[in-house]
Short mmCIF file of N, CA and C in Angstrom, two decimals:
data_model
loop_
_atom_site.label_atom_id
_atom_site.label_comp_id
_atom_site.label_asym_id
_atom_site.label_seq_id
_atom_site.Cartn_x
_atom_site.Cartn_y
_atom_site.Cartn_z
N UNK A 1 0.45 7.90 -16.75
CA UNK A 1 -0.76 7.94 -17.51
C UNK A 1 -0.61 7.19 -18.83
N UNK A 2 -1.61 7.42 -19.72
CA UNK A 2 -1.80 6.33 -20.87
C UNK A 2 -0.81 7.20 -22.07
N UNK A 3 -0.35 8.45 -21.65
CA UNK A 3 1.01 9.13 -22.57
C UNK A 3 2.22 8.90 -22.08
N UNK A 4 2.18 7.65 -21.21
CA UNK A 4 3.96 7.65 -20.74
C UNK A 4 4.26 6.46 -21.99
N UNK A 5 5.40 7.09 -22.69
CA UNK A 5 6.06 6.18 -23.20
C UNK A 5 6.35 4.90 -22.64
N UNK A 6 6.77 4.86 -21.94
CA UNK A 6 6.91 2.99 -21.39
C UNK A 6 6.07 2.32 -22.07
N UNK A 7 4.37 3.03 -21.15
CA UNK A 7 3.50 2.06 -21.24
C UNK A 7 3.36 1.94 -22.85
N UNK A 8 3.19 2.90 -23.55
CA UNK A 8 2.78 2.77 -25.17
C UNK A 8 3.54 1.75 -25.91
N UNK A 9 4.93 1.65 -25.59
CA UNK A 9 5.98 1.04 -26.34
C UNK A 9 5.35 -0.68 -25.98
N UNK A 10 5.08 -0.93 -24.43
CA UNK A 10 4.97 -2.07 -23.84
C UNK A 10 3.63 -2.76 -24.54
N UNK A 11 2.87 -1.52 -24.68
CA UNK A 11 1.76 -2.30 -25.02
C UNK A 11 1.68 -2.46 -26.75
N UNK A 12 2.64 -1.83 -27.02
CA UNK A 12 2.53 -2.02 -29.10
C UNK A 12 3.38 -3.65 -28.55
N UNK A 13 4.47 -3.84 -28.06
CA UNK A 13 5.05 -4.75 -28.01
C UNK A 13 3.98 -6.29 -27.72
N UNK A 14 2.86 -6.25 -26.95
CA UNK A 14 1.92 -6.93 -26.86
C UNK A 14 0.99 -7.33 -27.64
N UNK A 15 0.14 -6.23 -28.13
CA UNK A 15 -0.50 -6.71 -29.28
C UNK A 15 0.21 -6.90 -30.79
N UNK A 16 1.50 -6.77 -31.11
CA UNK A 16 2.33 -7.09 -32.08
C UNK A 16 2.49 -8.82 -31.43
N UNK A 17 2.48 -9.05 -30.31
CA UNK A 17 3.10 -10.47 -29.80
C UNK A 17 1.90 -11.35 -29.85
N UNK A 18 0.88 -11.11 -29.46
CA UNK A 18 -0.78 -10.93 -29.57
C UNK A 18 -1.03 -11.60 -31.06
N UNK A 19 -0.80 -10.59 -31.90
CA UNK A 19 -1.33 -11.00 -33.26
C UNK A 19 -0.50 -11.93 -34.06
N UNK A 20 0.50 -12.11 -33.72
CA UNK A 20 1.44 -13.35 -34.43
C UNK A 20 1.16 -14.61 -34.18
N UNK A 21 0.59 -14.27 -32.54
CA UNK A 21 -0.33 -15.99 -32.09
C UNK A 21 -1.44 -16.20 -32.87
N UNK A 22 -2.10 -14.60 -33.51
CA UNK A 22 -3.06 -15.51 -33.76
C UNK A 22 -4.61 -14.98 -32.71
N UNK A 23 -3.85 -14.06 -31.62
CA UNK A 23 -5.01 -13.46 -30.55
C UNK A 23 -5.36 -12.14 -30.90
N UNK A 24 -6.43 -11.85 -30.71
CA UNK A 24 -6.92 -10.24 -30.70
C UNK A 24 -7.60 -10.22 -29.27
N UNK A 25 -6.81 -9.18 -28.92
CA UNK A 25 -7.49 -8.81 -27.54
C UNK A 25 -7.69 -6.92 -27.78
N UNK A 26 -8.58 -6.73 -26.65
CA UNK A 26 -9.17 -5.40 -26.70
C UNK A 26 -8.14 -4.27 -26.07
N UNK A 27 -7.86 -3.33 -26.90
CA UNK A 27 -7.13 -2.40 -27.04
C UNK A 27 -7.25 -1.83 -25.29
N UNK A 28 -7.99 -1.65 -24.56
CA UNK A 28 -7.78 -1.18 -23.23
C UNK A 28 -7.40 -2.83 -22.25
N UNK A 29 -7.44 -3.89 -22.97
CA UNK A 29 -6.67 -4.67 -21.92
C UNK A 29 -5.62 -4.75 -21.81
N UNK A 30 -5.14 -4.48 -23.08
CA UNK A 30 -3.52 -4.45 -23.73
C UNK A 30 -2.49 -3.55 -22.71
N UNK A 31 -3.35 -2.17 -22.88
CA UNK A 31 -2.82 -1.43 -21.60
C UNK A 31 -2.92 -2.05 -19.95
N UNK A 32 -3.67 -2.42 -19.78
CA UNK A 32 -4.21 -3.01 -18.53
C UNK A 32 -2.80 -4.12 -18.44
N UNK A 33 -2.70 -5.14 -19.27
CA UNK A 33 -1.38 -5.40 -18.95
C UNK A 33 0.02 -5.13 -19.40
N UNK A 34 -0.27 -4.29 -20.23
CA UNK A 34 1.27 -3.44 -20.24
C UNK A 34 1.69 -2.71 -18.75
N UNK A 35 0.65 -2.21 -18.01
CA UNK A 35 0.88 -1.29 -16.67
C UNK A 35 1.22 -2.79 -15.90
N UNK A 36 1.07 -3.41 -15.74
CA UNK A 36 0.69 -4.92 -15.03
C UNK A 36 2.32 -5.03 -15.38
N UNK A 37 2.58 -5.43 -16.55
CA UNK A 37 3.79 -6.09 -16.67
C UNK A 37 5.25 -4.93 -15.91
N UNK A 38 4.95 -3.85 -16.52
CA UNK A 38 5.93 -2.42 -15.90
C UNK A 38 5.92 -2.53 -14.31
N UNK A 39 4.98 -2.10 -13.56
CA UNK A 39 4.88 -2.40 -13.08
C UNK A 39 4.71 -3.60 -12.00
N UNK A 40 5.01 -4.81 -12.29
CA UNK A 40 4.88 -6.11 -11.42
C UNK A 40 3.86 -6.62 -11.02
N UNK A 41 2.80 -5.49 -11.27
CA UNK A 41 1.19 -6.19 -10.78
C UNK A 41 0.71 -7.46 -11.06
N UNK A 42 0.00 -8.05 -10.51
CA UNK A 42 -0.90 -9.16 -10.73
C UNK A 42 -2.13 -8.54 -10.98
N UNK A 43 -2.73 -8.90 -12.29
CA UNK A 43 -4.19 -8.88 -13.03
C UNK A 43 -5.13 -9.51 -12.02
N UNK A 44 -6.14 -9.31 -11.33
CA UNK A 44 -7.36 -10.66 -10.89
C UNK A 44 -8.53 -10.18 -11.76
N UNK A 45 -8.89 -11.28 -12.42
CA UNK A 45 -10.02 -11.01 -13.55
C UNK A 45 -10.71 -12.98 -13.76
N UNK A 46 -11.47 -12.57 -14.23
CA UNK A 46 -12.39 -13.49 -14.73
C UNK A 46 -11.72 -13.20 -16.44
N UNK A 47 -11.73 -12.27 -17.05
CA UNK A 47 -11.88 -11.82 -18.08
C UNK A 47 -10.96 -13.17 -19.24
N UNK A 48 -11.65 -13.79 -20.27
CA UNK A 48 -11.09 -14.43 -20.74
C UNK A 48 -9.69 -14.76 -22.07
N UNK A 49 -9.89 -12.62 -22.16
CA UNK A 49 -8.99 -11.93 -22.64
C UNK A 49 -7.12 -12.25 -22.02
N UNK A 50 -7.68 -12.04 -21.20
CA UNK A 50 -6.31 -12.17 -20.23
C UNK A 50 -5.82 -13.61 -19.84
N UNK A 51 -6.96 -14.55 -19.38
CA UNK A 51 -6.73 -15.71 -19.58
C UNK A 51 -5.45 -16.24 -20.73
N UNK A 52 -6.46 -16.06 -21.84
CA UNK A 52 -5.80 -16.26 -23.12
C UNK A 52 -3.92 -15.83 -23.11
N UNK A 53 -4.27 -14.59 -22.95
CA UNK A 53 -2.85 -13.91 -23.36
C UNK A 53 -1.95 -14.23 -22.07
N UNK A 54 -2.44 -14.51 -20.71
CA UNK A 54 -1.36 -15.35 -20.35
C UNK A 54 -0.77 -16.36 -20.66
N UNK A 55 -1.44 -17.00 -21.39
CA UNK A 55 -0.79 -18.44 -22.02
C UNK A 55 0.65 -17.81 -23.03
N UNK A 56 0.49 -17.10 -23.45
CA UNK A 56 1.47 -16.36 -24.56
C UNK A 56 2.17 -15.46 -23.75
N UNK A 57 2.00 -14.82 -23.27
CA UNK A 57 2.72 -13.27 -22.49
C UNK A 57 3.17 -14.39 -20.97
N UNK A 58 3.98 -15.07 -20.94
CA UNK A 58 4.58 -15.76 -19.68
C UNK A 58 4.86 -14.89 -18.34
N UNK A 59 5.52 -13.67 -18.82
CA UNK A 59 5.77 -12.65 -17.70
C UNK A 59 4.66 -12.20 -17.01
N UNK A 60 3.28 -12.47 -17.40
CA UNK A 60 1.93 -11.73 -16.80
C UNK A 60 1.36 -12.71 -15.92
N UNK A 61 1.01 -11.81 -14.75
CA UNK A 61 0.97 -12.67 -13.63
C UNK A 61 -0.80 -12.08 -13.43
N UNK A 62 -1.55 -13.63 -13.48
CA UNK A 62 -2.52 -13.53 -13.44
C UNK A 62 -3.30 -14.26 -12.28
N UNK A 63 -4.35 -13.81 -11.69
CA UNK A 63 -5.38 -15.01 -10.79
C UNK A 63 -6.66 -14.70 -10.86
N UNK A 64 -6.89 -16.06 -11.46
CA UNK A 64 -8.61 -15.77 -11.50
C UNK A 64 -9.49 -15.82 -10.50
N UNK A 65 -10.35 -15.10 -10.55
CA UNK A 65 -11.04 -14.83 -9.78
C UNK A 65 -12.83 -15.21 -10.51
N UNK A 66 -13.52 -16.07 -10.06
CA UNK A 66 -15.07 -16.58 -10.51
C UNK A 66 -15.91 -15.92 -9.72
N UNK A 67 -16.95 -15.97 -10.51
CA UNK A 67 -18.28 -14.77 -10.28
C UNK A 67 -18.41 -15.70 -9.21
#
């Protein structure tokens, strides 16, 4: 859940990595790929949030998906 340490640590580690670029992304995507990254998931989104922060976050495995 959103109280497991992992994920909390993973995702301060993101938006700390996030804001040094220069990106603000929305506090529930952050989690969205903190679980993503812990886990091995692949994101499929349109969302341009994630877009973005794959360019920076290399380990996040993303595929877009268009309306």
């Amino acid at each position: 859940g959103i109280d497991d340490p992992q994920i909390l640590n993973k995702a301060a580690e993101l938006h700390s990595e996030l804001r040094k670029k220069g990106q603000t992304v929305e506090d529930v995507d952050i989690f969205v790929m903190a679980v993503a990254l812990l886990r091995n998931f692949t994101v499929v989104t349109n969302d341009p949030d994630f877009l973005r922060a794959a360019g920076i976050i290399t380990d996040l495995k993303i595929e877009q998906w268009s309306r």
